[in-house]
Amino acid sequence: MVSWNWWNTALSVLTLQPAAAATDIDVVTGDTDQFHWGVGTFASRGAVVAGNATYAAAKQVRAKILRTAAEHFECAEADLFLADGQVVIKGVPQRNIGLGALAGLANPLRGAVRPGTEPGLEATAYFGPAKGATAAGAHAMIVEIDPATMKLRVLKYVVVHDCGTVINPLIVAGQIQGGVAQGIGNAFYERLAFDEQGQLINGTLADYLLPTSTEVPMIEIFHHVTPSPYNELGVKGVGEAGAIPVGALFAQAIEDALELPARGIDILEIPLDPSHLWELAG
């Protein structure tokens, strides 16, 4: 079993268009064509940074929606609630207004904006974590190896992962499964080969060994949710959760299966393709 620990500022703009349907919302994130202040997408920062910027902008838009609706109905904001793309007066469901119509009311004619207010149902928010929102987890696997050919088969693979609040379970599962598949390739199949002149000799998919669906096992995934204290959503990065531990895990599993430590052999490198493993264990 292998366990691990693993991490700047994002912009998010949310706009509700007057002519849009109740559920149509434009979201502009930190595209370098739109946003020139940033350092790139890396270190599993998508949900942590962009997610919290989007959340902050969404809260601002919600506050504008309720304020605009309260003026429209001439009531207190506390008497309103949002449901199914509408703002409704509590206890009077027939008194409602769609968000699209409300966005129209929030965009008055030119020159009609009152001092101290701003038109539209839109907001811009920024977020930069004070510290890294570090995910953690553990991987375990059972392998079967033919000592005559060094052909390896993964019999079972289990991941226990903590990425804080799980926003979308399907996406998180896909990230972990894809990461494990990538890690398996890195650990046991993929190797760049060069000739004596330093020229790459396996630069095509006909020559470069990749794991396929027959080599990647079914992956059992379990979540342990510990919300991050460093952002309001409580999320942590999940992007590299699948790939990082696999190499070390493969090395340990192979050592155990072939009883290599008892022979004074430690695996200190990857990838461990069958031919290379044969040389190490031979």
mmCIF file of C-alpha atoms in Angstrom:
data_model
loop_
_atom_site.group_PDB
_atom_site.id
_atom_site.type_symbol
_atom_site.label_atom_id
_atom_site.label_comp_id
_atom_site.label_asym_id
_atom_site.label_seq_id
_atom_site.Cartn_x
_atom_site.Cartn_y
_atom_site.Cartn_z
ATOM 1 C CA MET A 1 0.000 0.000 0.000
ATOM 2 C CA VAL A 2 1.194 3.511 -0.791
ATOM 3 C CA SER A 3 -0.140 6.734 0.699
ATOM 4 C CA TRP A 4 0.654 10.276 -0.331
ATOM 5 C CA ASN A 5 0.114 13.977 0.283
ATOM 6 C CA TRP A 6 -0.122 16.497 -2.548
ATOM 7 C CA TRP A 7 -1.487 22.079 -4.559
ATOM 8 C CA ASN A 8 -2.878 30.113 -7.049
ATOM 9 C CA THR A 9 -5.353 32.813 -7.892
ATOM 10 C CA ALA A 10 -8.347 32.602 -10.203
ATOM 11 C CA LEU A 11 -10.902 34.943 -11.709
ATOM 12 C CA SER A 12 -14.522 34.069 -12.334
ATOM 13 C CA VAL A 13 -17.211 36.222 -13.954
ATOM 14 C CA LEU A 14 -20.882 35.229 -13.789
ATOM 15 C CA THR A 15 -23.485 37.000 -15.914
ATOM 16 C CA LEU A 16 -27.238 36.387 -16.149
ATOM 17 C CA GLN A 17 -28.471 37.701 -19.491
ATOM 18 C CA PRO A 18 -31.841 39.546 -19.739
ATOM 19 C CA ALA A 19 -32.976 37.621 -22.833
ATOM 20 C CA ALA A 20 -31.790 34.270 -21.513
ATOM 21 C CA ALA A 21 -33.897 31.461 -20.220
ATOM 22 C CA ALA A 22 -34.132 31.120 -16.472
ATOM 23 C CA THR A 23 -31.262 28.636 -16.288
ATOM 24 C CA ASP A 24 -28.902 30.247 -18.856
ATOM 25 C CA ILE A 25 -25.871 31.716 -17.119
ATOM 26 C CA ASP A 26 -22.639 32.822 -18.762
ATOM 27 C CA VAL A 27 -19.525 31.841 -16.821
ATOM 28 C CA VAL A 28 -16.164 33.304 -17.816
ATOM 29 C CA THR A 29 -13.187 31.763 -16.045
ATOM 30 C CA GLY A 30 -9.510 32.663 -16.158
ATOM 31 C CA ASP A 31 -8.903 32.237 -19.891
ATOM 32 C CA THR A 32 -5.635 33.961 -20.754
ATOM 33 C CA ASP A 33 -7.481 35.742 -23.561
ATOM 34 C CA GLN A 34 -9.794 37.287 -20.967
ATOM 35 C CA PHE A 35 -7.650 37.369 -17.873
ATOM 36 C CA HIS A 36 -4.005 38.436 -17.964
ATOM 37 C CA TRP A 37 -3.182 37.958 -14.300
ATOM 38 C CA GLY A 38 -2.446 34.345 -13.441
ATOM 39 C CA VAL A 39 0.191 31.649 -13.496
ATOM 40 C CA GLY A 40 -1.478 28.785 -15.337
ATOM 41 C CA THR A 41 -3.370 25.595 -14.619
ATOM 42 C CA PHE A 42 -1.350 23.067 -12.650
ATOM 43 C CA ALA A 43 -1.010 21.399 -9.244
ATOM 44 C CA SER A 44 -4.625 20.214 -9.082
ATOM 45 C CA ARG A 45 -5.913 23.751 -8.571
ATOM 46 C CA GLY A 46 -9.045 23.769 -10.757
ATOM 47 C CA ALA A 47 -11.774 23.158 -8.208
ATOM 48 C CA VAL A 48 -9.855 24.810 -5.371
ATOM 49 C CA VAL A 49 -9.058 28.089 -7.093
ATOM 50 C CA ALA A 50 -11.543 28.507 -9.941
ATOM 51 C CA GLY A 51 -14.266 26.752 -7.972
ATOM 52 C CA ASN A 52 -14.021 29.129 -5.051
ATOM 53 C CA ALA A 53 -13.812 32.172 -7.337
ATOM 54 C CA THR A 54 -16.972 30.965 -9.087
ATOM 55 C CA TYR A 55 -18.661 30.359 -5.753
ATOM 56 C CA ALA A 56 -17.818 33.872 -4.559
ATOM 57 C CA ALA A 57 -19.136 35.423 -7.791
ATOM 58 C CA ALA A 58 -22.298 33.300 -7.575
ATOM 59 C CA LYS A 59 -23.009 34.551 -4.069
ATOM 60 C CA GLN A 60 -22.702 38.139 -5.264
ATOM 61 C CA VAL A 61 -25.092 37.483 -8.163
ATOM 62 C CA ARG A 62 -27.566 35.828 -5.791
ATOM 63 C CA ALA A 63 -27.501 38.859 -3.519
ATOM 64 C CA LYS A 64 -28.209 41.120 -6.524
ATOM 65 C CA ILE A 65 -31.073 38.856 -7.605
ATOM 66 C CA LEU A 66 -32.759 39.064 -4.211
ATOM 67 C CA ARG A 67 -32.175 42.812 -3.933
ATOM 68 C CA THR A 68 -33.647 43.460 -7.386
ATOM 69 C CA ALA A 69 -36.605 41.166 -6.718
ATOM 70 C CA ALA A 70 -37.301 42.826 -3.359
ATOM 71 C CA GLU A 71 -37.508 46.185 -5.114
ATOM 72 C CA HIS A 72 -39.797 44.706 -7.762
ATOM 73 C CA PHE A 73 -42.202 43.156 -5.249
ATOM 74 C CA GLU A 74 -41.737 45.965 -2.701
ATOM 75 C CA CYS A 75 -40.982 43.503 0.067
ATOM 76 C CA ALA A 76 -38.078 42.483 2.282
ATOM 77 C CA GLU A 77 -35.347 40.228 0.880
ATOM 78 C CA ALA A 78 -35.992 37.862 3.800
ATOM 79 C CA ASP A 79 -39.470 37.202 2.375
ATOM 80 C CA LEU A 80 -38.067 35.782 -0.872
ATOM 81 C CA PHE A 81 -36.535 32.491 -1.934
ATOM 82 C CA LEU A 82 -35.032 31.097 -5.131
ATOM 83 C CA ALA A 83 -36.472 27.955 -6.725
ATOM 84 C CA ASP A 84 -36.604 26.496 -10.250
ATOM 85 C CA GLY A 85 -35.171 29.583 -11.928
ATOM 86 C CA GLN A 86 -37.587 31.946 -10.204
ATOM 87 C CA VAL A 87 -37.737 34.284 -7.236
ATOM 88 C CA VAL A 88 -40.857 33.569 -5.203
ATOM 89 C CA ILE A 89 -42.509 35.320 -2.259
ATOM 90 C CA LYS A 90 -42.684 32.928 0.671
ATOM 91 C CA GLY A 91 -46.219 31.677 1.229
ATOM 92 C CA VAL A 92 -47.464 33.297 -1.992
ATOM 93 C CA PRO A 93 -46.221 31.012 -4.793
ATOM 94 C CA GLN A 94 -48.259 32.841 -7.453
ATOM 95 C CA ARG A 95 -46.144 35.948 -6.826
ATOM 96 C CA ASN A 96 -42.957 35.083 -8.682
ATOM 97 C CA ILE A 97 -40.615 36.347 -11.388
ATOM 98 C CA GLY A 98 -38.217 34.434 -13.614
ATOM 99 C CA LEU A 99 -34.498 35.151 -13.461
ATOM 100 C CA GLY A 100 -34.430 36.136 -17.146
ATOM 101 C CA ALA A 101 -37.142 38.767 -16.599
ATOM 102 C CA LEU A 102 -35.380 39.914 -13.440
ATOM 103 C CA ALA A 103 -32.134 40.361 -15.376
ATOM 104 C CA GLY A 104 -34.058 42.673 -17.732
ATOM 105 C CA LEU A 105 -35.254 44.759 -14.793
ATOM 106 C CA ALA A 106 -31.677 44.962 -13.540
ATOM 107 C CA ASN A 107 -30.537 46.492 -16.846
ATOM 108 C CA PRO A 108 -32.381 49.855 -17.061
ATOM 109 C CA LEU A 109 -32.257 52.197 -20.015
ATOM 110 C CA ARG A 110 -29.116 54.244 -20.488
ATOM 111 C CA GLY A 111 -28.956 57.033 -17.940
ATOM 112 C CA ALA A 112 -31.483 55.413 -15.622
ATOM 113 C CA VAL A 113 -28.977 53.859 -13.203
ATOM 114 C CA ARG A 114 -29.428 55.300 -9.736
ATOM 115 C CA PRO A 115 -26.350 56.656 -7.930
ATOM 116 C CA GLY A 116 -24.685 54.039 -5.743
ATOM 117 C CA THR A 117 -26.012 51.112 -7.763
ATOM 118 C CA GLU A 118 -24.695 49.078 -10.684
ATOM 119 C CA PRO A 119 -26.762 47.563 -13.497
ATOM 120 C CA GLY A 120 -27.071 43.916 -14.448
ATOM 121 C CA LEU A 121 -26.988 40.613 -12.640
ATOM 122 C CA GLU A 122 -23.301 39.902 -12.893
ATOM 123 C CA ALA A 123 -20.283 39.753 -10.643
ATOM 124 C CA THR A 124 -16.529 39.327 -10.813
ATOM 125 C CA ALA A 125 -14.680 37.557 -8.012
ATOM 126 C CA TYR A 126 -11.105 36.492 -7.333
ATOM 127 C CA PHE A 127 -9.699 33.765 -5.124
ATOM 128 C CA GLY A 128 -6.184 32.855 -4.097
ATOM 129 C CA PRO A 129 -5.670 30.266 -1.335
ATOM 130 C CA ALA A 130 -3.546 31.293 1.606
ATOM 131 C CA LYS A 131 -2.108 27.771 1.690
ATOM 132 C CA GLY A 132 -2.218 24.681 -0.483
ATOM 133 C CA ALA A 133 -5.430 22.677 -0.152
ATOM 134 C CA THR A 134 -3.643 19.340 -0.006
ATOM 135 C CA ALA A 135 -5.399 16.106 -0.878
ATOM 136 C CA ALA A 136 -4.347 12.776 0.614
ATOM 137 C CA GLY A 137 -5.095 9.121 0.172
ATOM 138 C CA ALA A 138 -3.860 5.552 -0.061
ATOM 139 C CA HIS A 139 -3.614 2.997 -2.871
ATOM 140 C CA ALA A 140 -3.364 -0.786 -2.507
ATOM 141 C CA MET A 141 -3.095 -3.519 -5.111
ATOM 142 C CA ILE A 142 -2.768 -7.288 -5.581
ATOM 143 C CA VAL A 143 -0.714 -8.431 -8.555
ATOM 144 C CA GLU A 144 0.021 -11.760 -10.196
ATOM 145 C CA ILE A 145 3.338 -12.260 -12.003
ATOM 146 C CA ASP A 146 4.502 -15.144 -14.165
ATOM 147 C CA PRO A 147 8.156 -15.607 -13.063
ATOM 148 C CA ALA A 148 9.020 -17.227 -16.377
ATOM 149 C CA THR A 149 7.889 -14.319 -18.576
ATOM 150 C CA MET A 150 7.419 -11.487 -16.022
ATOM 151 C CA LYS A 151 3.955 -10.938 -17.436
ATOM 152 C CA LEU A 152 1.982 -9.039 -14.831
ATOM 153 C CA ARG A 153 -1.746 -8.953 -14.121
ATOM 154 C CA VAL A 154 -3.428 -6.627 -11.620
ATOM 155 C CA LEU A 155 -5.976 -8.700 -9.711
ATOM 156 C CA LYS A 156 -7.303 -5.920 -7.496
ATOM 157 C CA TYR A 157 -6.774 -2.186 -7.141
ATOM 158 C CA VAL A 158 -8.230 -0.072 -4.326
ATOM 159 C CA VAL A 159 -8.068 3.703 -3.806
ATOM 160 C CA VAL A 160 -9.102 5.510 -0.636
ATOM 161 C CA HIS A 161 -9.052 9.220 -1.350
ATOM 162 C CA ASP A 162 -9.702 12.460 0.485
ATOM 163 C CA CYS A 163 -10.254 15.496 -1.741
ATOM 164 C CA GLY A 164 -12.382 17.304 0.829
ATOM 165 C CA THR A 165 -15.883 18.183 -0.307
ATOM 166 C CA VAL A 166 -16.794 16.076 -3.361
ATOM 167 C CA ILE A 167 -18.562 18.468 -5.744
ATOM 168 C CA ASN A 168 -19.195 16.043 -8.601
ATOM 169 C CA PRO A 169 -18.664 12.346 -7.728
ATOM 170 C CA LEU A 170 -18.646 11.265 -11.386
ATOM 171 C CA ILE A 171 -15.851 13.687 -12.317
ATOM 172 C CA VAL A 172 -13.833 12.757 -9.232
ATOM 173 C CA ALA A 173 -14.139 9.050 -10.042
ATOM 174 C CA GLY A 174 -13.078 9.735 -13.630
ATOM 175 C CA GLN A 175 -10.053 11.716 -12.469
ATOM 176 C CA ILE A 176 -8.934 8.915 -10.167
ATOM 177 C CA GLN A 177 -9.561 6.119 -12.669
ATOM 178 C CA GLY A 178 -7.805 7.983 -15.460
ATOM 179 C CA GLY A 179 -4.921 8.824 -13.164
ATOM 180 C CA VAL A 180 -4.464 5.208 -12.132
ATOM 181 C CA ALA A 181 -4.488 4.125 -15.795
ATOM 182 C CA GLN A 182 -1.850 6.752 -16.556
ATOM 183 C CA GLY A 183 0.154 5.664 -13.517
ATOM 184 C CA ILE A 184 0.033 2.024 -14.609
ATOM 185 C CA GLY A 185 1.433 3.025 -17.986
ATOM 186 C CA ASN A 186 4.182 5.016 -16.341
ATOM 187 C CA ALA A 187 4.965 2.229 -13.881
ATOM 188 C CA PHE A 188 5.061 -0.836 -16.083
ATOM 189 C CA TYR A 189 4.642 -0.159 -19.793
ATOM 190 C CA GLU A 190 5.824 3.178 -21.130
ATOM 191 C CA ARG A 191 9.524 3.677 -21.779
ATOM 192 C CA LEU A 192 11.346 5.966 -24.198
ATOM 193 C CA ALA A 193 14.081 4.108 -26.067
ATOM 194 C CA PHE A 194 17.033 5.812 -27.764
ATOM 195 C CA ASP A 195 19.768 4.552 -30.060
ATOM 196 C CA GLU A 196 23.487 5.210 -29.631
ATOM 197 C CA GLN A 197 23.135 8.581 -31.370
ATOM 198 C CA GLY A 198 20.401 9.664 -28.954
ATOM 199 C CA GLN A 199 17.602 9.309 -31.506
ATOM 200 C CA LEU A 200 14.207 8.183 -30.246
ATOM 201 C CA ILE A 201 13.414 4.787 -31.717
ATOM 202 C CA ASN A 202 9.909 4.152 -30.376
ATOM 203 C CA GLY A 203 8.215 7.425 -31.210
ATOM 204 C CA THR A 204 5.030 5.915 -32.644
ATOM 205 C CA LEU A 205 2.145 4.060 -31.051
ATOM 206 C CA ALA A 206 3.206 1.000 -33.032
ATOM 207 C CA ASP A 207 6.427 0.873 -30.998
ATOM 208 C CA TYR A 208 5.566 2.646 -27.741
ATOM 209 C CA LEU A 209 3.968 0.316 -25.210
ATOM 210 C CA LEU A 210 0.732 1.634 -23.672
ATOM 211 C CA PRO A 211 -1.723 -0.015 -21.287
ATOM 212 C CA THR A 212 -5.124 -0.742 -22.797
ATOM 213 C CA SER A 213 -8.484 -1.602 -21.295
ATOM 214 C CA THR A 214 -7.323 -5.196 -20.905
ATOM 215 C CA GLU A 215 -4.407 -4.141 -18.674
ATOM 216 C CA VAL A 216 -6.208 -1.534 -16.560
ATOM 217 C CA PRO A 217 -8.241 -3.254 -13.820
ATOM 218 C CA MET A 218 -11.551 -2.302 -12.286
ATOM 219 C CA ILE A 219 -10.709 0.225 -9.586
ATOM 220 C CA GLU A 220 -12.480 0.298 -6.244
ATOM 221 C CA ILE A 221 -12.748 3.890 -5.012
ATOM 222 C CA PHE A 222 -13.677 5.030 -1.528
ATOM 223 C CA HIS A 223 -13.912 8.622 -0.291
ATOM 224 C CA HIS A 224 -12.921 9.924 3.113
ATOM 225 C CA VAL A 225 -14.212 13.494 3.290
ATOM 226 C CA THR A 226 -12.235 15.965 5.400
ATOM 227 C CA PRO A 227 -13.194 19.495 4.254
ATOM 228 C CA SER A 228 -10.249 21.814 3.687
ATOM 229 C CA PRO A 229 -10.089 24.688 6.204
ATOM 230 C CA TYR A 230 -8.416 26.938 3.617
ATOM 231 C CA ASN A 231 -11.399 27.638 1.348
ATOM 232 C CA GLU A 232 -15.128 28.095 1.795
ATOM 233 C CA LEU A 233 -16.098 25.119 -0.351
ATOM 234 C CA GLY A 234 -13.815 22.813 1.632
ATOM 235 C CA VAL A 235 -12.393 21.288 -1.571
ATOM 236 C CA LYS A 236 -8.928 19.884 -2.263
ATOM 237 C CA GLY A 237 -7.194 19.010 -5.515
ATOM 238 C CA VAL A 238 -7.931 15.658 -7.138
ATOM 239 C CA GLY A 239 -6.139 15.941 -10.499
ATOM 240 C CA GLU A 240 -3.061 13.916 -9.652
ATOM 241 C CA ALA A 241 -4.660 11.692 -7.042
ATOM 242 C CA GLY A 242 -4.707 8.632 -9.267
ATOM 243 C CA ALA A 243 -1.278 8.872 -10.874
ATOM 244 C CA ILE A 244 1.143 9.846 -8.115
ATOM 245 C CA PRO A 245 1.290 6.688 -5.931
ATOM 246 C CA VAL A 246 1.124 4.058 -8.681
ATOM 247 C CA GLY A 247 4.833 3.802 -9.494
ATOM 248 C CA ALA A 248 5.928 3.212 -5.923
ATOM 249 C CA LEU A 249 3.002 0.871 -5.379
ATOM 250 C CA PHE A 250 3.945 -1.250 -8.418
ATOM 251 C CA ALA A 251 7.531 -1.480 -7.244
ATOM 252 C CA GLN A 252 6.496 -2.626 -3.764
ATOM 253 C CA ALA A 253 3.930 -5.114 -5.090
ATOM 254 C CA ILE A 254 6.427 -6.646 -7.527
ATOM 255 C CA GLU A 255 9.120 -6.872 -4.848
ATOM 256 C CA ASP A 256 6.686 -8.707 -2.605
ATOM 257 C CA ALA A 257 5.354 -11.016 -5.326
ATOM 258 C CA LEU A 258 8.822 -12.088 -6.458
ATOM 259 C CA GLU A 259 10.334 -11.999 -2.943
ATOM 260 C CA LEU A 260 13.082 -9.729 -4.226
ATOM 261 C CA PRO A 261 14.169 -8.175 -0.887
ATOM 262 C CA ALA A 262 15.023 -11.655 0.413
ATOM 263 C CA ARG A 263 17.433 -11.895 -2.525
ATOM 264 C CA GLY A 264 18.920 -8.482 -1.775
ATOM 265 C CA ILE A 265 17.201 -6.823 -4.727
ATOM 266 C CA ASP A 266 15.413 -3.487 -4.342
ATOM 267 C CA ILE A 267 13.481 -1.906 -7.200
ATOM 268 C CA LEU A 268 14.532 1.727 -7.346
ATOM 269 C CA GLU A 269 13.285 2.748 -10.777
ATOM 270 C CA ILE A 270 10.357 2.708 -13.150
ATOM 271 C CA PRO A 271 9.059 1.873 -15.709
ATOM 272 C CA LEU A 272 9.236 -1.839 -14.999
ATOM 273 C CA ASP A 273 8.297 -3.377 -18.331
ATOM 274 C CA PRO A 274 8.655 -7.188 -18.508
ATOM 275 C CA SER A 275 12.052 -7.176 -20.224
ATOM 276 C CA HIS A 276 13.531 -4.642 -17.841
ATOM 277 C CA LEU A 277 12.048 -6.433 -14.845
ATOM 278 C CA TRP A 278 13.614 -9.671 -16.112
ATOM 279 C CA GLU A 279 17.024 -7.971 -16.155
ATOM 280 C CA LEU A 280 16.557 -6.623 -12.616
ATOM 281 C CA ALA A 281 15.278 -9.857 -11.128
ATOM 282 C CA GLY A 282 17.374 -12.237 -13.188
#
